[in-house]
Amino acid sequence: MNASLLAGGLGTRLRPLTENLPKPMALVANRPWLEHLIVHLKDQGIEDFVIAVKHYPEKIRSYFGSGQRWGVRIRYAVESSLLGTAGAIKNAEPYLDDRFIAVNADIVHEINLLPLLEFHIQQGADVTIGLTEVDDPTHYGVVEQDKRGRILRFVEKPKLEEAPPIGSMPVFM
């Protein structure tokens, strides 16, 4: 299994920090967040990474190279134009295994992915999405689910009064 790290966004909300720097390369505890993420995922058994890049890809590539320094393999899927989440994954498809995880590389977190992977296998799902509850989904989005956890629809950055109920369980399709 490998990981697709989605690192192609422009990071507009972190400007001016991201004017000349990809958002995942912003420093957290004196190291790029992306380095923390790769080390964290390696600790969970993932050693093969495909980083989807667009905004200053050379800064990510020159820092990480092949990944040898971290004991992992890193390949790069360069976007000629911003493709969004699904487009970035499709662009990286030649490098991805049949089973892979896709992680937004610009969100600071340390999620234990093993229970999510176990859930995915138990369900026999094609796709599993890990969700978390937030008090105000207006800056993120909501995944509306049925009682079994199947996705009914995605609602991107809804007004608070228009947001469907928020679920925090993994969902599968």
Backbone as a chain_set.jsonl record, in Angstrom:
{"seq": "MNASLLAGGLGTRLRPLTENLPKPMALVANRPWLEHLIVHLKDQGIEDFVIAVKHYPEKIRSYFGSGQRWGVRIRYAVESSLLGTAGAIKNAEPYLDDRFIAVNADIVHEINLLPLLEFHIQQGADVTIGLTEVDDPTHYGVVEQDKRGRILRFVEKPKLEEAPPIGSMPVFM", "coords": {"N": [[0.844, -1.179, 0.0], [0.455, 2.242, -0.749], [0.834, 5.849, -0.353], [-0.885, 8.706, -1.392], [0.006, 11.925, -1.338], [-1.473, 14.92, -1.127], [-0.418, 17.79, -2.28], [-0.619, 20.065, -3.829], [-1.98, 22.492, -3.732], [-2.552, 26.115, -3.616], [-2.397, 27.458, -1.201], [-3.625, 29.848, -0.323], [-4.826, 31.013, 1.926], [-2.806, 31.241, 3.74], [-1.181, 33.216, 2.935], [1.015, 35.978, 3.475], [2.924, 33.973, 3.706], [2.902, 31.76, 1.997], [3.474, 32.76, -0.5], [5.862, 32.232, -1.848], [6.259, 29.595, -1.297], [5.269, 26.225, -0.987], [2.333, 25.31, 0.743], [2.417, 22.847, 2.36], [5.075, 22.859, 3.027], [5.46, 24.673, 4.996], [6.862, 25.554, 8.113], [6.703, 23.533, 10.99], [7.42, 23.15, 14.242], [10.098, 23.602, 13.55], [10.541, 22.074, 11.251], [9.488, 21.184, 7.927], [5.957, 20.773, 7.571], [5.201, 18.683, 5.896], [7.302, 16.873, 6.116], [6.979, 15.96, 8.767], [4.54, 14.645, 8.375], [5.196, 12.582, 6.531], [7.033, 11.077, 8.064], [5.35, 10.329, 10.164], [3.441, 8.732, 8.809], [5.142, 6.758, 7.853], [5.823, 5.56, 10.251], [3.514, 4.17, 10.616], [3.67, 2.18, 8.826], [3.711, 2.799, 6.111], [5.637, 3.18, 3.303], [5.963, 4.043, 0.762], [5.482, 6.715, -1.273], [3.532, 9.048, -3.145], [3.729, 12.186, -4.18], [1.563, 14.701, -4.937], [2.039, 17.529, -6.747], [2.037, 21.073, -7.431], [2.18, 23.939, -6.892], [5.097, 25.625, -6.677], [6.691, 23.179, -7.093], [9.359, 22.38, -7.223], [10.496, 23.083, -4.81], [9.547, 21.268, -2.973], [10.419, 18.882, -4.147], [13.224, 19.274, -4.202], [13.805, 19.281, -1.496], [12.927, 16.767, -0.503], [13.637, 14.853, -2.414], [14.313, 11.582, -3.486], [13.412, 10.411, -1.203], [15.074, 8.835, 0.253], [16.579, 9.672, 2.484], [14.763, 9.491, 4.571], [14.159, 6.887, 4.615], [12.201, 6.004, 2.869], [10.31, 5.674, -0.213], [9.836, 8.127, -2.621], [7.834, 9.497, -5.096], [6.795, 11.761, -7.684], [3.907, 13.434, -8.781], [3.274, 15.67, -11.029], [1.251, 18.456, -11.494], [0.057, 20.125, -14.308], [-1.819, 22.075, -14.349], [-3.985, 23.325, -11.762], [-5.72, 20.669, -10.379], [-7.537, 19.895, -8.469], [-8.826, 17.775, -5.797], [-9.786, 15.141, -6.679], [-8.824, 15.162, -9.309], [-6.062, 15.402, -8.893], [-5.495, 12.964, -7.677], [-6.224, 11.224, -9.756], [-4.304, 12.013, -11.636], [-2.045, 11.051, -10.376], [-2.401, 8.379, -10.553], [-0.891, 6.442, -12.178], [1.209, 5.77, -10.477], [0.147, 4.66, -8.223], [-0.901, 2.059, -5.958], [-3.299, -0.692, -6.026], [-4.66, -0.515, -3.64], [-4.624, 2.297, -1.729], [-3.852, 5.196, 0.274], [-5.139, 8.476, 0.416], [-4.077, 11.615, 1.329], [-4.573, 14.842, 2.526], [-1.969, 16.973, 2.319], [-1.522, 19.347, 3.51], [-2.726, 19.794, 5.902], [-2.481, 19.951, 9.307], [-2.122, 17.229, 11.314], [-2.216, 14.194, 13.234], [-3.167, 11.469, 12.64], [-4.174, 8.207, 13.502], [-4.094, 5.866, 11.223], [-4.501, 3.149, 11.006], [-6.832, 1.89, 12.287], [-8.819, 2.923, 10.578], [-8.084, 1.785, 8.142], [-8.465, -0.922, 8.782], [-11.255, -0.896, 9.186], [-12.044, -0.272, 6.578], [-11.247, -2.588, 5.168], [-12.827, -4.539, 6.477], [-15.381, -3.712, 5.707], [-15.291, -4.179, 3.032], [-15.136, -2.206, 1.169], [-14.956, 0.033, -1.668], [-14.056, 2.609, -1.449], [-13.076, 4.499, 1.345], [-13.656, 7.049, 3.653], [-12.212, 9.056, 6.068], [-13.633, 10.934, 8.606], [-14.107, 13.929, 10.56], [-15.632, 15.635, 13.264], [-16.528, 19.064, 13.382], [-17.063, 22.202, 14.976], [-17.929, 24.339, 13.413], [-18.768, 23.984, 10.256], [-18.579, 25.651, 8.077], [-16.224, 26.507, 6.933], [-15.169, 24.29, 5.852], [-16.659, 21.662, 5.012], [-19.324, 19.273, 4.62], [-20.172, 15.883, 4.979], [-22.884, 14.224, 4.098], [-24.593, 11.458, 5.397], [-26.11, 8.16, 5.279], [-27.832, 5.97, 7.621], [-26.202, 3.743, 7.717], [-23.732, 4.697, 7.168], [-23.097, 5.238, 4.586], [-22.298, 7.41, 1.912], [-24.34, 10.12, 1.106], [-24.292, 12.67, 0.02], [-21.987, 15.361, -0.715], [-21.448, 18.41, 0.862], [-20.2, 21.385, 0.212], [-18.595, 23.742, 2.139], [-20.962, 24.847, 3.597], [-23.548, 27.229, 4.535], [-24.023, 27.795, 7.983], [-26.639, 27.352, 8.955], [-27.662, 25.848, 6.906], [-26.331, 23.503, 6.822], [-26.161, 19.965, 6.636], [-26.772, 17.309, 9.077], [-23.858, 16.486, 10.977], [-21.546, 13.865, 10.678], [-19.247, 11.682, 12.334], [-18.225, 9.242, 11.911], [-16.309, 6.758, 10.09], [-16.88, 6.593, 6.6], [-18.12, 4.739, 3.811], [-18.009, 3.643, 0.393]], "CA": [[0.0, 0.0, 0.0], [1.197, 3.493, -0.742], [0.074, 7.034, 0.024], [-0.886, 9.878, -2.251], [0.005, 13.127, -0.507], [-1.997, 16.001, -1.963], [0.373, 18.955, -1.889], [-0.57, 20.95, -4.979], [-2.757, 23.721, -3.584], [-1.846, 27.396, -3.584], [-2.237, 27.937, 0.174], [-3.952, 31.278, -0.334], [-5.181, 31.526, 3.265], [-1.584, 31.45, 4.531], [-0.35, 34.286, 2.362], [2.099, 35.964, 2.508], [3.861, 32.868, 3.939], [2.914, 30.818, 0.875], [3.738, 33.425, -1.778], [6.999, 31.57, -2.484], [6.453, 28.341, -0.577], [4.076, 25.379, -0.919], [1.785, 25.258, 2.106], [2.929, 21.722, 3.156], [6.467, 23.097, 3.416], [5.49, 25.595, 6.133], [7.548, 24.922, 9.243], [6.038, 23.164, 12.234], [8.507, 22.669, 15.102], [11.356, 23.755, 12.816], [10.627, 21.182, 10.092], [8.283, 21.294, 7.104], [4.865, 19.89, 7.98], [5.215, 17.5, 5.041], [8.263, 15.926, 6.694], [6.291, 15.341, 9.91], [3.519, 13.735, 7.853], [5.85, 11.403, 5.959], [7.572, 10.292, 9.176], [4.196, 9.764, 10.876], [2.883, 7.648, 8.009], [6.125, 5.678, 7.838], [5.675, 4.864, 11.528], [2.321, 3.324, 10.5], [3.948, 1.128, 7.866], [3.692, 3.243, 4.719], [6.992, 3.549, 2.904], [5.939, 4.412, -0.649], [4.683, 7.938, -1.355], [3.398, 9.813, -4.376], [3.345, 13.548, -3.778], [0.943, 15.492, -6.001], [2.582, 18.87, -6.585], [1.755, 22.089, -8.436], [2.685, 25.241, -6.457], [6.519, 25.498, -6.349], [7.026, 21.758, -6.903], [10.807, 22.183, -7.066], [10.873, 23.232, -3.394], [9.258, 19.974, -2.337], [11.293, 17.875, -4.757], [14.622, 19.452, -3.8], [13.93, 18.958, -0.077], [12.689, 15.352, -0.228], [14.277, 13.98, -3.395], [13.742, 10.235, -3.623], [12.937, 9.957, 0.107], [16.064, 7.937, 0.856], [16.98, 10.192, 3.808], [13.757, 9.09, 5.555], [13.935, 5.446, 4.474], [10.978, 5.792, 2.106], [10.405, 5.986, -1.639], [8.949, 9.228, -2.995], [7.701, 9.868, -6.503], [6.064, 13.022, -7.811], [2.92, 13.587, -9.849], [3.226, 17.118, -11.22], [0.051, 18.95, -12.168], [0.329, 21.274, -15.171], [-2.776, 23.067, -13.866], [-4.61, 22.811, -10.547], [-6.68, 19.64, -10.756], [-8.438, 19.557, -7.368], [-8.529, 16.519, -5.115], [-9.979, 13.966, -7.539], [-7.919, 15.28, -10.446], [-4.703, 15.118, -8.437], [-5.401, 11.511, -7.482], [-6.238, 10.629, -11.103], [-3.002, 12.319, -12.234], [-1.051, 10.206, -9.701], [-2.815, 6.986, -10.706], [0.138, 5.499, -12.65], [2.141, 5.436, -9.397], [-0.585, 4.183, -7.052], [-1.287, 0.657, -5.844], [-4.751, -0.91, -6.025], [-5.132, 0.022, -2.354], [-3.767, 3.404, -1.315], [-4.533, 6.237, 1.029], [-4.926, 9.837, -0.069], [-4.047, 12.486, 2.503], [-4.266, 16.25, 2.292], [-0.649, 17.179, 2.912], [-1.405, 20.698, 4.071], [-3.521, 19.87, 7.128], [-1.697, 19.426, 10.418], [-2.833, 16.19, 12.069], [-1.477, 12.948, 13.451], [-4.234, 10.483, 12.701], [-3.821, 6.795, 13.443], [-4.838, 5.376, 10.076], [-4.689, 1.697, 11.025], [-8.245, 1.523, 12.485], [-9.571, 3.268, 9.373], [-7.772, 0.764, 7.157], [-9.157, -2.146, 9.212], [-12.667, -0.668, 8.881], [-12.172, -0.349, 5.123], [-11.142, -3.995, 4.777], [-14.007, -5.228, 7.008], [-16.55, -3.331, 4.926], [-15.133, -4.56, 1.636], [-15.483, -0.99, 0.432], [-14.063, 0.537, -2.707], [-13.522, 3.873, -0.944], [-13.414, 4.84, 2.724], [-13.241, 8.41, 3.97], [-12.201, 9.357, 7.494], [-14.24, 12.24, 8.877], [-14.048, 14.43, 11.92], [-16.614, 16.683, 13.527], [-16.078, 20.408, 13.697], [-18.176, 23.024, 15.44], [-18.38, 25.215, 12.353], [-18.348, 23.394, 8.989], [-18.656, 26.627, 6.989], [-14.911, 26.66, 6.315], [-14.73, 22.982, 5.387], [-17.677, 20.971, 4.257], [-20.03, 18.247, 5.362], [-20.522, 14.68, 4.251], [-24.161, 13.709, 4.582], [-24.547, 10.003, 5.351], [-27.277, 7.438, 5.753], [-27.6, 5.333, 8.925], [-25.134, 2.747, 7.591], [-22.47, 5.371, 6.926], [-22.887, 5.457, 3.154], [-22.36, 8.826, 1.539], [-25.478, 10.583, 0.314], [-23.826, 13.82, -0.746], [-20.997, 16.257, -0.137], [-21.903, 19.796, 0.875], [-18.969, 22.155, 0.365], [-18.636, 25.019, 2.858], [-22.351, 25.324, 3.685], [-23.915, 28.167, 5.587], [-24.252, 26.996, 9.19], [-28.056, 26.969, 9.056], [-27.995, 24.948, 5.8], [-25.487, 22.307, 6.902], [-26.814, 18.74, 7.103], [-26.153, 16.786, 10.305], [-22.461, 16.105, 10.82], [-21.204, 12.544, 11.174], [-17.807, 11.538, 12.536], [-17.786, 7.867, 11.686], [-15.802, 6.528, 8.739], [-17.917, 6.289, 5.64], [-17.608, 3.915, 2.739], [-18.811, 3.6, -0.833]], "C": [[0.888, 1.241, 0.0], [0.265, 4.656, -0.422], [0.23, 8.104, -1.043], [-1.012, 11.096, -1.344], [-0.346, 14.307, -1.394], [-1.383, 17.314, -1.509], [0.408, 20.022, -2.977], [-1.251, 22.291, -4.829], [-1.906, 24.972, -3.448], [-1.661, 27.951, -2.178], [-2.577, 29.406, 0.333], [-4.276, 31.836, 1.049], [-3.965, 31.745, 4.151], [-0.67, 32.506, 3.928], [-0.132, 35.365, 3.396], [3.088, 34.802, 2.687], [3.997, 31.968, 2.713], [3.096, 31.496, -0.485], [4.832, 32.701, -2.552], [7.282, 30.197, -1.89], [5.177, 27.508, -0.65], [3.618, 25.256, 0.532], [2.303, 24.062, 2.919], [4.382, 21.879, 3.596], [6.582, 24.142, 4.522], [6.056, 24.861, 7.343], [6.614, 24.715, 10.427], [7.126, 22.537, 13.088], [9.818, 22.566, 14.319], [11.582, 22.768, 11.674], [9.377, 21.389, 9.239], [7.213, 20.32, 7.579], [4.902, 18.593, 7.182], [6.209, 16.451, 5.544], [7.648, 15.21, 7.898], [5.295, 14.285, 9.422], [4.141, 12.455, 7.301], [6.398, 10.504, 7.065], [6.432, 9.606, 9.933], [3.611, 8.578, 10.103], [3.851, 6.473, 7.896], [6.029, 4.868, 9.126], [4.46, 3.93, 11.533], [2.467, 2.286, 9.389], [3.916, 1.543, 6.411], [5.08, 3.755, 4.353], [7.09, 3.979, 1.447], [4.967, 5.578, -0.811], [4.685, 8.5, -2.768], [2.912, 11.193, -3.94], [2.824, 14.277, -5.01], [1.332, 16.949, -5.776], [2.157, 19.774, -7.739], [2.449, 23.408, -8.09], [4.12, 25.075, -5.952], [6.936, 24.044, -6.118], [8.512, 21.519, -6.665], [11.239, 22.317, -5.609], [10.606, 21.943, -2.628], [10.239, 18.925, -2.848], [12.74, 18.034, -4.298], [14.827, 19.11, -2.324], [13.867, 17.443, 0.149], [13.396, 14.407, -1.195], [13.554, 12.654, -3.519], [13.177, 9.696, -2.313], [13.935, 9.104, 0.86], [16.459, 8.377, 2.264], [16.033, 9.733, 4.922], [13.459, 7.594, 5.477], [12.64, 5.118, 3.761], [11.265, 6.031, 0.629], [9.384, 7.073, -1.951], [9.023, 9.429, -4.499], [6.782, 11.082, -6.572], [5.122, 12.974, -9.006], [2.685, 15.087, -9.992], [1.975, 17.486, -12.01], [0.433, 20.148, -13.029], [-0.645, 22.411, -14.874], [-3.41, 22.472, -12.619], [-5.757, 21.877, -10.92], [-7.712, 19.351, -9.678], [-8.099, 18.182, -6.816], [-8.633, 15.313, -6.04], [-9.028, 13.994, -8.727], [-6.482, 14.965, -10.079], [-4.498, 13.62, -8.231], [-5.369, 10.806, -8.834], [-4.882, 10.838, -11.786], [-1.899, 11.429, -11.646], [-1.302, 8.715, -9.922], [-1.731, 6.04, -11.216], [1.096, 5.03, -11.554], [1.465, 4.758, -8.209], [-0.896, 2.699, -7.13], [-2.804, 0.543, -5.957], [-5.384, -0.388, -4.738], [-4.133, 1.083, -1.92], [-4.573, 4.345, -0.433], [-4.189, 7.572, 0.378], [-5.074, 10.761, 1.135], [-3.772, 13.911, 2.05], [-2.994, 16.576, 3.042], [-0.488, 18.544, 3.551], [-2.25, 20.888, 5.328], [-2.734, 19.206, 8.251], [-2.56, 18.467, 11.235], [-1.869, 15.038, 12.312], [-2.501, 11.844, 13.693], [-3.641, 9.078, 12.656], [-4.69, 6.185, 12.35], [-5.146, 3.88, 10.129], [-6.136, 1.288, 11.32], [-9.114, 1.836, 11.263], [-9.329, 2.228, 8.282], [-8.471, -0.557, 7.508], [-10.643, -2.059, 8.907], [-12.912, -0.842, 7.381], [-12.179, -1.806, 4.652], [-12.373, -4.768, 5.237], [-15.245, -4.944, 6.165], [-16.485, -3.822, 3.486], [-15.437, -3.394, 0.706], [-14.488, -0.703, -0.686], [-13.346, 1.786, -2.217], [-13.969, 4.049, 0.494], [-12.86, 6.226, 3.0], [-13.305, 8.589, 5.482], [-12.719, 10.78, 7.698], [-13.998, 12.647, 10.313], [-15.092, 15.522, 12.08], [-15.917, 18.002, 13.834], [-17.297, 21.212, 14.132], [-18.777, 23.865, 14.324], [-17.892, 24.678, 11.009], [-18.286, 24.389, 7.83], [-17.32, 26.853, 6.296], [-14.416, 25.352, 5.692], [-15.767, 22.386, 4.461], [-18.259, 19.866, 5.119], [-20.281, 17.07, 4.427], [-21.813, 14.154, 4.866], [-24.183, 12.203, 4.346], [-25.902, 9.408, 5.707], [-26.907, 6.735, 7.064], [-26.493, 4.285, 8.892], [-23.775, 3.375, 7.35], [-22.168, 5.58, 5.456], [-23.107, 6.93, 2.828], [-23.591, 9.098, 0.689], [-25.071, 11.761, -0.566], [-22.748, 14.563, 0.031], [-21.573, 17.66, -0.215], [-20.683, 20.648, 1.197], [-19.244, 23.499, 1.014], [-20.053, 25.59, 2.966], [-22.493, 26.457, 4.697], [-24.316, 27.315, 6.789], [-25.686, 26.497, 9.273], [-28.475, 25.997, 7.947], [-27.214, 23.636, 5.851], [-26.305, 21.101, 7.337], [-26.146, 18.256, 8.384], [-24.745, 16.27, 10.024], [-22.252, 14.721, 11.409], [-19.706, 12.436, 11.336], [-17.325, 10.12, 12.324], [-17.169, 7.735, 10.299], [-16.981, 6.207, 7.823], [-17.293, 5.495, 4.505], [-18.561, 3.965, 1.563], [-18.533, 2.297, -1.555]], "O": [[1.928, 1.283, 0.658], [-0.938, 4.472, -0.243], [1.329, 8.368, -1.529], [-2.024, 11.271, -0.665], [0.404, 14.651, -2.309], [-1.774, 17.879, -0.488], [1.357, 20.802, -3.046], [-1.122, 23.15, -5.701], [-0.702, 24.902, -3.199], [-0.834, 28.841, -1.984], [-1.887, 30.131, 1.049], [-4.025, 33.012, 1.313], [-4.076, 32.37, 5.205], [0.472, 32.671, 4.356], [-1.059, 35.649, 4.155], [4.009, 34.665, 1.883], [5.086, 31.47, 2.424], [2.89, 30.86, -1.519], [4.745, 32.569, -3.773], [8.403, 29.696, -1.968], [4.094, 28.036, -0.397], [4.439, 25.114, 1.438], [2.611, 24.246, 4.097], [4.865, 21.123, 4.44], [7.692, 24.466, 4.946], [5.758, 23.687, 7.564], [5.847, 25.6, 10.806], [7.696, 21.512, 12.714], [10.543, 21.576, 14.416], [12.703, 22.642, 11.182], [8.32, 21.733, 9.767], [7.515, 19.184, 7.945], [4.659, 17.519, 7.733], [5.962, 15.254, 5.402], [7.78, 13.993, 8.033], [5.213, 13.187, 9.971], [3.654, 11.36, 7.582], [6.238, 9.285, 7.0], [6.542, 8.436, 10.298], [3.32, 7.537, 10.692], [3.424, 5.319, 7.849], [6.139, 3.642, 9.106], [4.381, 3.013, 12.35], [1.507, 1.594, 9.05], [4.084, 0.689, 5.539], [5.624, 4.644, 5.008], [8.184, 4.25, 0.952], [3.777, 5.449, -0.524], [5.684, 8.44, -3.485], [1.816, 11.337, -3.399], [3.541, 14.452, -5.996], [1.0, 17.535, -4.745], [1.945, 19.319, -8.863], [3.216, 23.936, -8.895], [4.34, 24.453, -4.913], [7.475, 23.715, -5.061], [8.886, 20.565, -5.983], [12.244, 21.729, -5.209], [11.367, 21.579, -1.732], [10.818, 18.172, -2.065], [13.415, 17.04, -4.032], [15.919, 18.69, -1.941], [14.666, 16.897, 0.91], [13.72, 13.277, -0.829], [12.33, 12.61, -3.642], [12.535, 8.645, -2.301], [13.67, 8.69, 1.989], [16.651, 7.537, 3.143], [16.443, 9.601, 6.075], [12.597, 7.095, 6.2], [12.039, 4.074, 4.012], [12.331, 6.528, 0.266], [8.213, 6.958, -1.591], [10.098, 9.517, -5.091], [6.074, 11.385, -5.612], [5.492, 12.533, -10.094], [1.987, 15.697, -9.181], [1.685, 16.902, -13.055], [1.063, 21.086, -12.541], [-0.335, 23.577, -15.119], [-3.383, 21.256, -12.428], [-6.651, 22.247, -11.68], [-8.677, 18.631, -9.937], [-7.194, 17.509, -7.31], [-7.679, 14.546, -6.172], [-8.483, 12.958, -9.109], [-5.761, 14.336, -10.854], [-3.448, 13.078, -8.573], [-4.573, 9.888, -9.036], [-4.373, 9.929, -12.442], [-0.935, 11.094, -12.335], [-0.49, 7.884, -9.516], [-1.649, 4.913, -10.727], [1.73, 3.986, -11.701], [2.147, 4.324, -7.281], [-1.124, 2.149, -8.207], [-3.511, 1.551, -5.982], [-6.506, 0.119, -4.748], [-2.945, 0.805, -1.763], [-5.802, 4.298, -0.398], [-3.09, 7.764, -0.14], [-6.063, 10.699, 1.864], [-2.845, 14.155, 1.278], [-2.945, 16.468, 4.267], [0.578, 18.861, 4.08], [-2.465, 22.017, 5.768], [-2.366, 18.035, 8.152], [-3.597, 18.852, 11.775], [-0.83, 14.935, 11.66], [-2.667, 11.359, 14.813], [-2.729, 8.797, 11.879], [-5.894, 6.011, 12.538], [-5.979, 3.4, 9.361], [-6.639, 0.39, 10.644], [-10.043, 1.089, 10.955], [-10.259, 1.833, 7.58], [-9.007, -1.229, 6.627], [-11.236, -3.024, 8.425], [-13.879, -1.487, 6.974], [-13.014, -2.201, 3.839], [-12.914, -5.57, 4.476], [-16.062, -5.836, 5.935], [-17.504, -3.877, 2.798], [-15.933, -3.58, -0.404], [-13.337, -1.139, -0.648], [-12.174, 2.001, -2.528], [-15.123, 3.775, 0.824], [-11.729, 6.539, 2.627], [-14.33, 8.308, 6.104], [-12.278, 11.712, 7.026], [-13.719, 11.812, 11.174], [-15.395, 16.246, 11.131], [-14.859, 18.038, 14.462], [-18.42, 20.937, 13.71], [-19.988, 24.082, 14.287], [-16.734, 24.886, 10.648], [-17.969, 23.998, 6.706], [-17.293, 27.348, 5.169], [-13.354, 25.324, 5.071], [-15.731, 22.603, 3.25], [-17.754, 19.565, 6.201], [-20.564, 17.245, 3.242], [-21.831, 13.698, 6.009], [-23.845, 11.722, 3.264], [-26.732, 10.053, 6.347], [-25.791, 6.893, 7.559], [-25.908, 3.971, 9.928], [-22.765, 2.672, 7.328], [-21.086, 6.055, 5.112], [-23.978, 7.594, 3.391], [-23.854, 8.415, -0.301], [-25.448, 11.843, -1.735], [-22.611, 14.421, 1.246], [-22.124, 18.054, -1.242], [-20.19, 20.634, 2.325], [-20.029, 24.298, 0.504], [-20.315, 26.692, 2.483], [-21.666, 26.618, 5.595], [-24.883, 26.234, 6.626], [-25.921, 25.341, 9.625], [-29.538, 25.383, 8.042], [-27.418, 22.758, 5.013], [-27.066, 21.189, 8.301], [-25.07, 18.736, 8.741], [-24.479, 15.692, 8.97], [-22.722, 14.431, 12.51], [-18.957, 13.032, 10.561], [-16.149, 9.822, 12.533], [-17.482, 8.532, 9.415], [-17.965, 5.609, 8.257], [-16.088, 5.57, 4.268], [-19.743, 4.279, 1.701], [-19.101, 2.046, -2.618]]}, "num_chains": 1, "name": "protein.A"}
